[in-house]
PDB file of N, CA and C in Angstrom:
ATOM      1  N   UNK A  27     142.570   9.630 102.307  1.00  0.00           N
ATOM      2  CA  UNK A  27     142.125  10.165 103.294  1.00  0.00           C
ATOM      3  C   UNK A  27     140.874  10.105 104.235  1.00  0.00           C
ATOM      4  N   UNK A  28     139.688   9.972 103.831  1.00  0.00           N
ATOM      5  CA  UNK A  28     138.319  10.074 104.323  1.00  0.00           C
ATOM      6  C   UNK A  28     138.151   8.734 105.175  1.00  0.00           C
ATOM      7  N   UNK A  29     138.712   8.130 105.099  1.00  0.00           N
ATOM      8  CA  UNK A  29     138.748   6.677 105.792  1.00  0.00           C
ATOM      9  C   UNK A  29     139.692   6.656 106.756  1.00  0.00           C
ATOM     10  N   UNK A  30     140.559   7.503 107.083  1.00  0.00           N
ATOM     11  CA  UNK A  30     141.849   7.722 107.807  1.00  0.00           C
ATOM     12  C   UNK A  30     141.406   7.778 108.668  1.00  0.00           C
ATOM     13  N   UNK A  31     141.691   6.796 110.145  1.00  0.00           N
ATOM     14  CA  UNK A  31     141.157   7.076 111.396  1.00  0.00           C
ATOM     15  C   UNK A  31     142.316   7.976 112.322  1.00  0.00           C
ATOM     16  N   UNK A  32     141.114   8.941 113.089  1.00  0.00           N
ATOM     17  CA  UNK A  32     142.182   9.365 113.790  1.00  0.00           C
ATOM     18  C   UNK A  32     142.342   9.601 115.347  1.00  0.00           C
ATOM     19  N   UNK A  33     143.148   9.803 116.197  1.00  0.00           N
ATOM     20  CA  UNK A  33     142.885  10.196 117.926  1.00  0.00           C
ATOM     21  C   UNK A  33     143.516  11.323 118.288  1.00  0.00           C
ATOM     22  N   UNK A  34     143.204  11.632 119.605  1.00  0.00           N
ATOM     23  CA  UNK A  34     144.220  12.325 120.083  1.00  0.00           C
ATOM     24  C   UNK A  34     145.135  11.355 120.843  1.00  0.00           C
ATOM     25  N   UNK A  35     146.486  12.152 120.629  1.00  0.00           N
ATOM     26  CA  UNK A  35     147.704  11.926 121.579  1.00  0.00           C
ATOM     27  C   UNK A  35     147.482  11.816 122.949  1.00  0.00           C
ATOM     28  N   UNK A  36     148.091  10.422 123.434  1.00  0.00           N
ATOM     29  CA  UNK A  36     148.068  10.440 125.139  1.00  0.00           C
ATOM     30  C   UNK A  36     149.433  11.209 125.280  1.00  0.00           C
ATOM     31  N   UNK A  37     150.224  11.768 124.897  1.00  0.00           N
ATOM     32  CA  UNK A  37     151.363  12.318 124.962  1.00  0.00           C
ATOM     33  C   UNK A  37     151.121  14.162 125.508  1.00  0.00           C
ATOM     34  N   UNK A  38     149.514  14.548 125.648  1.00  0.00           N
ATOM     35  CA  UNK A  38     149.602  15.770 126.183  1.00  0.00           C
ATOM     36  C   UNK A  38     148.592  15.643 127.067  1.00  0.00           C
ATOM     37  N   UNK A  39     148.244  17.378 127.614  1.00  0.00           N
ATOM     38  CA  UNK A  39     147.122  17.591 128.628  1.00  0.00           C
ATOM     39  C   UNK A  39     146.490  19.220 128.241  1.00  0.00           C
ATOM     40  N   UNK A  40     145.380  19.070 128.412  1.00  0.00           N
ATOM     41  CA  UNK A  40     144.797  20.421 127.442  1.00  0.00           C
ATOM     42  C   UNK A  40     143.367  21.160 128.679  1.00  0.00           C
ATOM     43  N   UNK A  41     143.163  21.721 128.130  1.00  0.00           N
ATOM     44  CA  UNK A  41     142.562  22.392 129.167  1.00  0.00           C
ATOM     45  C   UNK A  41     141.184  23.739 128.245  1.00  0.00           C
ATOM     46  N   UNK A  42     140.148  23.651 128.661  1.00  0.00           N
ATOM     47  CA  UNK A  42     139.028  24.485 128.004  1.00  0.00           C
ATOM     48  C   UNK A  42     139.144  25.887 128.438  1.00  0.00           C
ATOM     49  N   UNK A  43     139.035  26.798 127.419  1.00  0.00           N
ATOM     50  CA  UNK A  43     138.783  28.176 128.100  1.00  0.00           C
ATOM     51  C   UNK A  43     138.033  29.066 126.959  1.00  0.00           C
ATOM     52  N   UNK A  44     136.945  28.649 127.752  1.00  0.00           N
ATOM     53  CA  UNK A  44     136.129  29.141 127.101  1.00  0.00           C
ATOM     54  C   UNK A  44     135.240  28.448 126.339  1.00  0.00           C
ATOM     55  N   UNK A  45     135.665  29.086 124.487  1.00  0.00           N
ATOM     56  CA  UNK A  45     135.362  28.127 123.496  1.00  0.00           C
ATOM     57  C   UNK A  45     136.821  27.262 122.874  1.00  0.00           C
ATOM     58  N   UNK A  46     137.580  28.282 123.416  1.00  0.00           N
ATOM     59  CA  UNK A  46     138.840  27.727 122.958  1.00  0.00           C
ATOM     60  C   UNK A  46     139.734  26.684 123.711  1.00  0.00           C
ATOM     61  N   UNK A  47     140.657  25.973 123.371  1.00  0.00           N
ATOM     62  CA  UNK A  47     141.449  24.718 124.321  1.00  0.00           C
ATOM     63  C   UNK A  47     142.860  24.689 123.552  1.00  0.00           C
ATOM     64  N   UNK A  48     143.762  25.014 125.134  1.00  0.00           N
ATOM     65  CA  UNK A  48     145.063  25.175 125.154  1.00  0.00           C
ATOM     66  C   UNK A  48     145.733  23.594 125.383  1.00  0.00           C
ATOM     67  N   UNK A  49     146.800  23.046 124.723  1.00  0.00           N
ATOM     68  CA  UNK A  49     147.012  21.671 124.679  1.00  0.00           C
ATOM     69  C   UNK A  49     148.708  21.964 124.537  1.00  0.00           C
ATOM     70  N   UNK A  50     149.028  21.303 126.050  1.00  0.00           N
ATOM     71  CA  UNK A  50     150.670  21.264 126.235  1.00  0.00           C
ATOM     72  C   UNK A  50     150.889  19.760 125.569  1.00  0.00           C
ATOM     73  N   UNK A  51     151.691  19.293 124.821  1.00  0.00           N
ATOM     74  CA  UNK A  51     152.597  18.277 124.525  1.00  0.00           C
ATOM     75  C   UNK A  51     153.864  18.249 125.124  1.00  0.00           C
ATOM     76  N   UNK A  52     153.075  16.788 126.295  1.00  0.00           N
ATOM     77  CA  UNK A  52     154.401  16.466 126.935  1.00  0.00           C
ATOM     78  C   UNK A  52     155.640  16.353 127.014  1.00  0.00           C
ATOM     79  N   UNK A  53     155.996  15.796 125.757  1.00  0.00           N
ATOM     80  CA  UNK A  53     156.937  14.979 125.226  1.00  0.00           C
ATOM     81  C   UNK A  53     157.512  16.174 124.586  1.00  0.00           C
ATOM     82  N   UNK A  54     157.473  17.040 123.922  1.00  0.00           N
ATOM     83  CA  UNK A  54     157.823  18.226 123.607  1.00  0.00           C
ATOM     84  C   UNK A  54     158.317  19.687 124.130  1.00  0.00           C
ATOM     85  N   UNK A  55     156.964  19.863 125.081  1.00  0.00           N
ATOM     86  CA  UNK A  55     156.983  20.986 126.106  1.00  0.00           C
ATOM     87  C   UNK A  55     156.620  22.238 125.376  1.00  0.00           C
ATOM     88  N   UNK A  56     155.983  22.004 124.381  1.00  0.00           N
ATOM     89  CA  UNK A  56     155.682  23.048 123.593  1.00  0.00           C
ATOM     90  C   UNK A  56     153.801  23.079 123.538  1.00  0.00           C
ATOM     91  N   UNK A  57     153.268  24.133 123.279  1.00  0.00           N
ATOM     92  CA  UNK A  57     151.568  24.275 123.310  1.00  0.00           C
ATOM     93  C   UNK A  57     151.102  24.614 122.199  1.00  0.00           C
ATOM     94  N   UNK A  58     150.010  24.192 122.104  1.00  0.00           N
ATOM     95  CA  UNK A  58     149.214  24.837 120.717  1.00  0.00           C
ATOM     96  C   UNK A  58     147.736  25.503 121.194  1.00  0.00           C
ATOM     97  N   UNK A  59     147.227  26.246 120.674  1.00  0.00           N
ATOM     98  CA  UNK A  59     145.999  26.949 121.516  1.00  0.00           C
ATOM     99  C   UNK A  59     144.938  26.953 120.129  1.00  0.00           C
ATOM    100  N   UNK A  60     143.911  26.304 120.335  1.00  0.00           N
ATOM    101  CA  UNK A  60     143.004  26.396 119.059  1.00  0.00           C
ATOM    102  C   UNK A  60     141.352  27.362 119.536  1.00  0.00           C
ATOM    103  N   UNK A  61     141.558  27.298 118.427  1.00  0.00           N
ATOM    104  CA  UNK A  61     139.918  28.673 118.150  1.00  0.00           C
ATOM    105  C   UNK A  61     139.167  27.565 118.581  1.00  0.00           C
ATOM    106  N   UNK A  62     137.879  28.437 118.381  1.00  0.00           N
ATOM    107  CA  UNK A  62     136.434  27.320 118.589  1.00  0.00           C
ATOM    108  C   UNK A  62     136.204  26.465 117.851  1.00  0.00           C
ATOM    109  N   UNK A  63     136.435  26.331 116.432  1.00  0.00           N
ATOM    110  CA  UNK A  63     136.369  25.721 115.313  1.00  0.00           C
ATOM    111  C   UNK A  63     137.420  24.402 115.727  1.00  0.00           C
ATOM    112  N   UNK A  64     138.245  24.806 115.549  1.00  0.00           N
ATOM    113  CA  UNK A  64     139.361  23.819 115.819  1.00  0.00           C
ATOM    114  C   UNK A  64     139.039  22.782 117.135  1.00  0.00           C
ATOM    115  N   UNK A  65     138.692  23.974 118.358  1.00  0.00           N
ATOM    116  CA  UNK A  65     138.480  22.890 119.380  1.00  0.00           C
ATOM    117  C   UNK A  65     137.278  22.001 119.718  1.00  0.00           C
ATOM    118  N   UNK A  66     136.327  22.198 118.181  1.00  0.00           N
ATOM    119  CA  UNK A  66     135.368  21.156 118.127  1.00  0.00           C
ATOM    120  C   UNK A  66     135.578  20.614 117.255  1.00  0.00           C
ATOM    121  N   UNK A  67     136.842  20.164 116.517  1.00  0.00           N
ATOM    122  CA  UNK A  67     137.210  19.077 116.216  1.00  0.00           C
ATOM    123  C   UNK A  67     138.124  18.242 116.954  1.00  0.00           C
ATOM    124  N   UNK A  68     139.000  18.873 117.950  1.00  0.00           N
ATOM    125  CA  UNK A  68     139.885  18.174 119.002  1.00  0.00           C
ATOM    126  C   UNK A  68     138.503  17.745 120.182  1.00  0.00           C
ATOM    127  N   UNK A  69     137.518  18.181 120.518  1.00  0.00           N
ATOM    128  CA  UNK A  69     136.318  17.628 120.937  1.00  0.00           C
ATOM    129  C   UNK A  69     135.641  15.971 120.198  1.00  0.00           C
ATOM    130  N   UNK A  70     135.342  16.605 119.081  1.00  0.00           N
ATOM    131  CA  UNK A  70     134.985  14.927 118.150  1.00  0.00           C
ATOM    132  C   UNK A  70     135.928  13.963 118.362  1.00  0.00           C
ATOM    133  N   UNK A  71     137.544  14.518 119.010  1.00  0.00           N
ATOM    134  CA  UNK A  71     138.412  13.249 118.262  1.00  0.00           C
ATOM    135  C   UNK A  71     138.821  12.854 119.829  1.00  0.00           C
ATOM    136  N   UNK A  72     137.667  12.729 120.688  1.00  0.00           N
ATOM    137  CA  UNK A  72     137.682  12.462 122.286  1.00  0.00           C
ATOM    138  C   UNK A  72     137.820  10.657 121.919  1.00  0.00           C
ATOM    139  N   UNK A  73     136.974  10.343 120.762  1.00  0.00           N
ATOM    140  CA  UNK A  73     137.055   8.930 120.475  1.00  0.00           C
ATOM    141  C   UNK A  73     137.473   8.900 118.910  1.00  0.00           C
ATOM    142  N   UNK A  74     138.395   8.135 118.485  1.00  0.00           N
ATOM    143  CA  UNK A  74     139.132   7.543 117.201  1.00  0.00           C
ATOM    144  C   UNK A  74     138.129   7.832 116.538  1.00  0.00           C
ATOM    145  N   UNK A  75     138.139   8.984 115.276  1.00  0.00           N
ATOM    146  CA  UNK A  75     137.130   9.001 114.194  1.00  0.00           C
ATOM    147  C   UNK A  75     137.798   8.964 112.788  1.00  0.00           C
ATOM    148  N   UNK A  76     137.025   8.536 111.528  1.00  0.00           N
ATOM    149  CA  UNK A  76     137.530   9.077 110.590  1.00  0.00           C
ATOM    150  C   UNK A  76     137.400  10.470 110.297  1.00  0.00           C
ATOM    151  N   UNK A  77     138.345  10.806 109.338  1.00  0.00           N
ATOM    152  CA  UNK A  77     138.209  12.313 108.398  1.00  0.00           C
ATOM    153  C   UNK A  77     136.686  12.180 107.953  1.00  0.00           C
ATOM    154  N   UNK A  78     135.836  11.645 107.405  1.00  0.00           N
ATOM    155  CA  UNK A  78     134.449  11.647 106.975  1.00  0.00           C
ATOM    156  C   UNK A  78     133.954  11.198 108.327  1.00  0.00           C
ATOM    157  N   UNK A  79     133.816  10.899 109.477  1.00  0.00           N
ATOM    158  CA  UNK A  79     133.003  11.406 110.772  1.00  0.00           C
ATOM    159  C   UNK A  79     133.340  12.693 110.887  1.00  0.00           C
ATOM    160  N   UNK A  80     134.810  12.984 110.776  1.00  0.00           N
ATOM    161  CA  UNK A  80     134.617  14.420 111.455  1.00  0.00           C
ATOM    162  C   UNK A  80     133.880  15.608 110.690  1.00  0.00           C
ATOM    163  N   UNK A  81     133.760  15.305 109.448  1.00  0.00           N
ATOM    164  CA  UNK A  81     133.193  16.014 108.346  1.00  0.00           C
ATOM    165  C   UNK A  81     131.870  16.118 108.637  1.00  0.00           C
ATOM    166  N   UNK A  82     131.062  15.088 108.814  1.00  0.00           N
ATOM    167  CA  UNK A  82     129.944  14.861 108.977  1.00  0.00           C
ATOM    168  C   UNK A  82     129.473  15.869 110.698  1.00  0.00           C
ATOM    169  N   UNK A  83     130.331  15.564 111.581  1.00  0.00           N
ATOM    170  CA  UNK A  83     130.017  16.607 112.965  1.00  0.00           C
ATOM    171  C   UNK A  83     130.003  17.938 112.764  1.00  0.00           C
ATOM    172  N   UNK A  84     131.522  18.079 111.596  1.00  0.00           N
ATOM    173  CA  UNK A  84     130.923  19.881 111.756  1.00  0.00           C
ATOM    174  C   UNK A  84     129.928  20.174 111.256  1.00  0.00           C
ATOM    175  N   UNK A  85     129.676  19.537 109.916  1.00  0.00           N
ATOM    176  CA  UNK A  85     129.121  20.230 109.231  1.00  0.00           C
ATOM    177  C   UNK A  85     127.477  20.036 109.689  1.00  0.00           C
ATOM    178  N   UNK A  86     127.137  19.063 111.288  1.00  0.00           N
ATOM    179  CA  UNK A  86     125.899  19.289 111.719  1.00  0.00           C
ATOM    180  C   UNK A  86     125.979  20.198 112.507  1.00  0.00           C
ATOM    181  N   UNK A  87     127.173  21.002 112.599  1.00  0.00           N
ATOM    182  CA  UNK A  87     127.129  22.020 114.174  1.00  0.00           C
ATOM    183  C   UNK A  87     127.058  23.591 113.327  1.00  0.00           C
ATOM    184  N   UNK A  88     128.108  23.614 112.179  1.00  0.00           N
ATOM    185  CA  UNK A  88     127.911  24.747 111.292  1.00  0.00           C
ATOM    186  C   UNK A  88     127.151  25.139 110.056  1.00  0.00           C
ATOM    187  N   UNK A  89     126.875  25.900 109.965  1.00  0.00           N
ATOM    188  CA  UNK A  89     126.170  25.834 108.255  1.00  0.00           C
ATOM    189  C   UNK A  89     127.102  26.700 107.541  1.00  0.00           C
ATOM    190  N   UNK A  90     127.968  25.909 106.558  1.00  0.00           N
ATOM    191  CA  UNK A  90     128.924  26.033 105.658  1.00  0.00           C
ATOM    192  C   UNK A  90     128.994  25.103 104.702  1.00  0.00           C
ATOM    193  N   UNK A  91     129.324  25.418 103.699  1.00  0.00           N
ATOM    194  CA  UNK A  91     129.530  24.653 102.767  1.00  0.00           C
ATOM    195  C   UNK A  91     130.089  23.509 102.807  1.00  0.00           C
ATOM    196  N   UNK A  92     129.972  22.362 102.296  1.00  0.00           N
ATOM    197  CA  UNK A  92     130.659  21.209 102.809  1.00  0.00           C
ATOM    198  C   UNK A  92     132.165  20.913 102.191  1.00  0.00           C
ATOM    199  N   UNK A  93     132.538  21.953 100.723  1.00  0.00           N
ATOM    200  CA  UNK A  93     133.678  22.085 100.318  1.00  0.00           C
ATOM    201  C   UNK A  93     134.760  22.826 101.516  1.00  0.00           C
ATOM    202  N   UNK A  94     134.253  24.060 102.110  1.00  0.00           N
ATOM    203  CA  UNK A  94     134.565  24.673 102.942  1.00  0.00           C
ATOM    204  C   UNK A  94     134.973  23.802 103.966  1.00  0.00           C
ATOM    205  N   UNK A  95     134.198  23.049 104.892  1.00  0.00           N
ATOM    206  CA  UNK A  95     134.289  22.523 106.168  1.00  0.00           C
ATOM    207  C   UNK A  95     135.509  21.039 105.405  1.00  0.00           C
ATOM    208  N   UNK A  96     135.137  20.380 104.230  1.00  0.00           N
ATOM    209  CA  UNK A  96     136.419  19.437 104.461  1.00  0.00           C
ATOM    210  C   UNK A  96     137.954  20.049 104.044  1.00  0.00           C
ATOM    211  N   UNK A  97     137.725  21.358 103.149  1.00  0.00           N
ATOM    212  CA  UNK A  97     139.424  21.970 103.301  1.00  0.00           C
ATOM    213  C   UNK A  97     139.694  22.395 104.679  1.00  0.00           C
ATOM    214  N   UNK A  98     138.597  23.211 105.334  1.00  0.00           N
ATOM    215  CA  UNK A  98     139.349  23.612 106.790  1.00  0.00           C
ATOM    216  C   UNK A  98     139.630  22.490 107.750  1.00  0.00           C
ATOM    217  N   UNK A  99     139.241  21.319 107.730  1.00  0.00           N
ATOM    218  CA  UNK A  99     139.458  20.492 108.435  1.00  0.00           C
ATOM    219  C   UNK A  99     140.391  19.819 108.130  1.00  0.00           C
ATOM    220  N   UNK A 100     141.006  19.472 106.710  1.00  0.00           N
ATOM    221  CA  UNK A 100     142.094  18.926 106.434  1.00  0.00           C
ATOM    222  C   UNK A 100     143.378  19.720 106.851  1.00  0.00           C
ATOM    223  N   UNK A 101     143.180  21.287 106.710  1.00  0.00           N
ATOM    224  CA  UNK A 101     144.064  21.971 107.603  1.00  0.00           C
ATOM    225  C   UNK A 101     144.404  21.860 109.076  1.00  0.00           C
ATOM    226  N   UNK A 102     142.914  21.660 110.047  1.00  0.00           N
ATOM    227  CA  UNK A 102     143.373  21.809 111.297  1.00  0.00           C
ATOM    228  C   UNK A 102     144.080  20.405 111.884  1.00  0.00           C
ATOM    229  N   UNK A 103     143.513  19.512 110.861  1.00  0.00           N
ATOM    230  CA  UNK A 103     144.081  18.137 111.268  1.00  0.00           C
ATOM    231  C   UNK A 103     145.522  17.940 110.683  1.00  0.00           C
ATOM    232  N   UNK A 104     146.186  18.371 109.689  1.00  0.00           N
ATOM    233  CA  UNK A 104     147.231  18.524 109.764  1.00  0.00           C
ATOM    234  C   UNK A 104     147.914  19.658 110.636  1.00  0.00           C
ATOM    235  N   UNK A 105     147.550  20.436 111.116  1.00  0.00           N
ATOM    236  CA  UNK A 105     148.148  21.186 112.245  1.00  0.00           C
ATOM    237  C   UNK A 105     148.280  20.198 113.345  1.00  0.00           C
ATOM    238  N   UNK A 106     147.444  19.477 113.911  1.00  0.00           N
ATOM    239  CA  UNK A 106     147.332  18.905 114.850  1.00  0.00           C
ATOM    240  C   UNK A 106     148.432  17.988 115.292  1.00  0.00           C
ATOM    241  N   UNK A 107     148.127  16.843 113.502  1.00  0.00           N
ATOM    242  CA  UNK A 107     148.913  16.047 113.422  1.00  0.00           C
ATOM    243  C   UNK A 107     150.529  16.486 113.416  1.00  0.00           C
ATOM    244  N   UNK A 108     150.967  17.472 112.740  1.00  0.00           N
ATOM    245  CA  UNK A 108     152.506  17.882 112.806  1.00  0.00           C
ATOM    246  C   UNK A 108     152.491  18.720 114.082  1.00  0.00           C
ATOM    247  N   UNK A 109     151.814  18.852 114.633  1.00  0.00           N
ATOM    248  CA  UNK A 109     152.020  19.697 116.074  1.00  0.00           C
ATOM    249  C   UNK A 109     151.942  18.377 117.006  1.00  0.00           C
ATOM    250  N   UNK A 110     151.702  17.388 116.719  1.00  0.00           N
ATOM    251  CA  UNK A 110     152.000  15.930 117.634  1.00  0.00           C
ATOM    252  C   UNK A 110     150.940  15.822 118.792  1.00  0.00           C
ATOM    253  N   UNK A 111     149.884  16.534 118.621  1.00  0.00           N
ATOM    254  CA  UNK A 111     148.868  15.961 119.533  1.00  0.00           C
ATOM    255  C   UNK A 111     147.570  15.738 118.646  1.00  0.00           C
ATOM    256  N   UNK A 112     147.658  15.309 117.547  1.00  0.00           N
ATOM    257  CA  UNK A 112     146.858  14.186 117.463  1.00  0.00           C
ATOM    258  C   UNK A 112     147.703  13.203 116.217  1.00  0.00           C
ATOM    259  N   UNK A 113     146.815  12.002 116.242  1.00  0.00           N
ATOM    260  CA  UNK A 113     148.067  10.985 115.704  1.00  0.00           C
ATOM    261  C   UNK A 113     146.988   9.920 115.149  1.00  0.00           C
ATOM    262  N   UNK A 114     147.499   9.326 114.109  1.00  0.00           N
ATOM    263  CA  UNK A 114     146.955   7.805 113.013  1.00  0.00           C
ATOM    264  C   UNK A 114     146.247   7.015 114.497  1.00  0.00           C
ATOM    265  N   UNK A 115     145.649   6.432 114.907  1.00  0.00           N
ATOM    266  CA  UNK A 115     144.629   5.407 115.386  1.00  0.00           C
ATOM    267  C   UNK A 115     145.871   4.439 115.232  1.00  0.00           C
ATOM    268  N   UNK A 116     146.190   3.861 116.521  1.00  0.00           N
ATOM    269  CA  UNK A 116     147.301   2.546 116.552  1.00  0.00           C
ATOM    270  C   UNK A 116     146.807   1.737 115.296  1.00  0.00           C
ATOM    271  N   UNK A 117     145.435   1.227 115.278  1.00  0.00           N
ATOM    272  CA  UNK A 117     144.943   0.381 114.048  1.00  0.00           C
ATOM    273  C   UNK A 117     145.439   0.466 112.550  1.00  0.00           C
ATOM    274  N   UNK A 118     145.298   2.067 112.449  1.00  0.00           N
ATOM    275  CA  UNK A 118     145.416   2.775 111.286  1.00  0.00           C
ATOM    276  C   UNK A 118     147.172   2.811 111.023  1.00  0.00           C
ATOM    277  N   UNK A 119     147.905   2.899 111.806  1.00  0.00           N
ATOM    278  CA  UNK A 119     149.197   3.275 111.910  1.00  0.00           C
ATOM    279  C   UNK A 119     149.702   1.876 111.645  1.00  0.00           C
ATOM    280  N   UNK A 120     149.107   0.977 112.031  1.00  0.00           N
ATOM    281  CA  UNK A 120     150.054  -0.300 111.600  1.00  0.00           C
ATOM    282  C   UNK A 120     149.174  -0.989 110.427  1.00  0.00           C
ATOM    283  N   UNK A 121     148.235  -0.447 109.779  1.00  0.00           N
ATOM    284  CA  UNK A 121     148.346  -0.815 108.077  1.00  0.00           C
ATOM    285  C   UNK A 121     148.785  -0.382 107.600  1.00  0.00           C
ATOM    286  N   UNK A 122     149.118   1.309 108.057  1.00  0.00           N
ATOM    287  CA  UNK A 122     149.989   1.657 106.961  1.00  0.00           C
ATOM    288  C   UNK A 122     151.463   1.284 106.854  1.00  0.00           C
ATOM    289  N   UNK A 123     151.914   0.505 108.151  1.00  0.00           N
ATOM    290  CA  UNK A 123     153.054  -0.282 108.060  1.00  0.00           C
ATOM    291  C   UNK A 123     153.709  -0.987 107.051  1.00  0.00           C
TER     292      UNK A 123
END
C-alpha cells in the first residue's frame, strides 16, 4: 500500500473552514467534514501522491510516532476513499485492472 498513488476525486467541491475542510461529493450530494489533521492529508493530495509520500509529509509536520502516523493515515485514507472524495490515481487504477 505504501506505493499506492492516490489523488482527489474531481467529483467534489470543498471549502476550508479555519483548520478544517468540508467536502461536497457532487455525484452523491453527500458531504464530509475533515478535522485539522485530515485536512492536512486533503491538502497534501492536491497533487497525486503515494501513501509513503503522505506519511513523510505528515511525519515532518507532526511530532508523532511513525507507527501512529501510518495507522492514522490509513484510517483517514480509507474514509476519503470510501466516502468517494479520494480515489486511486488513474494510472494506478489501470494497473490494478
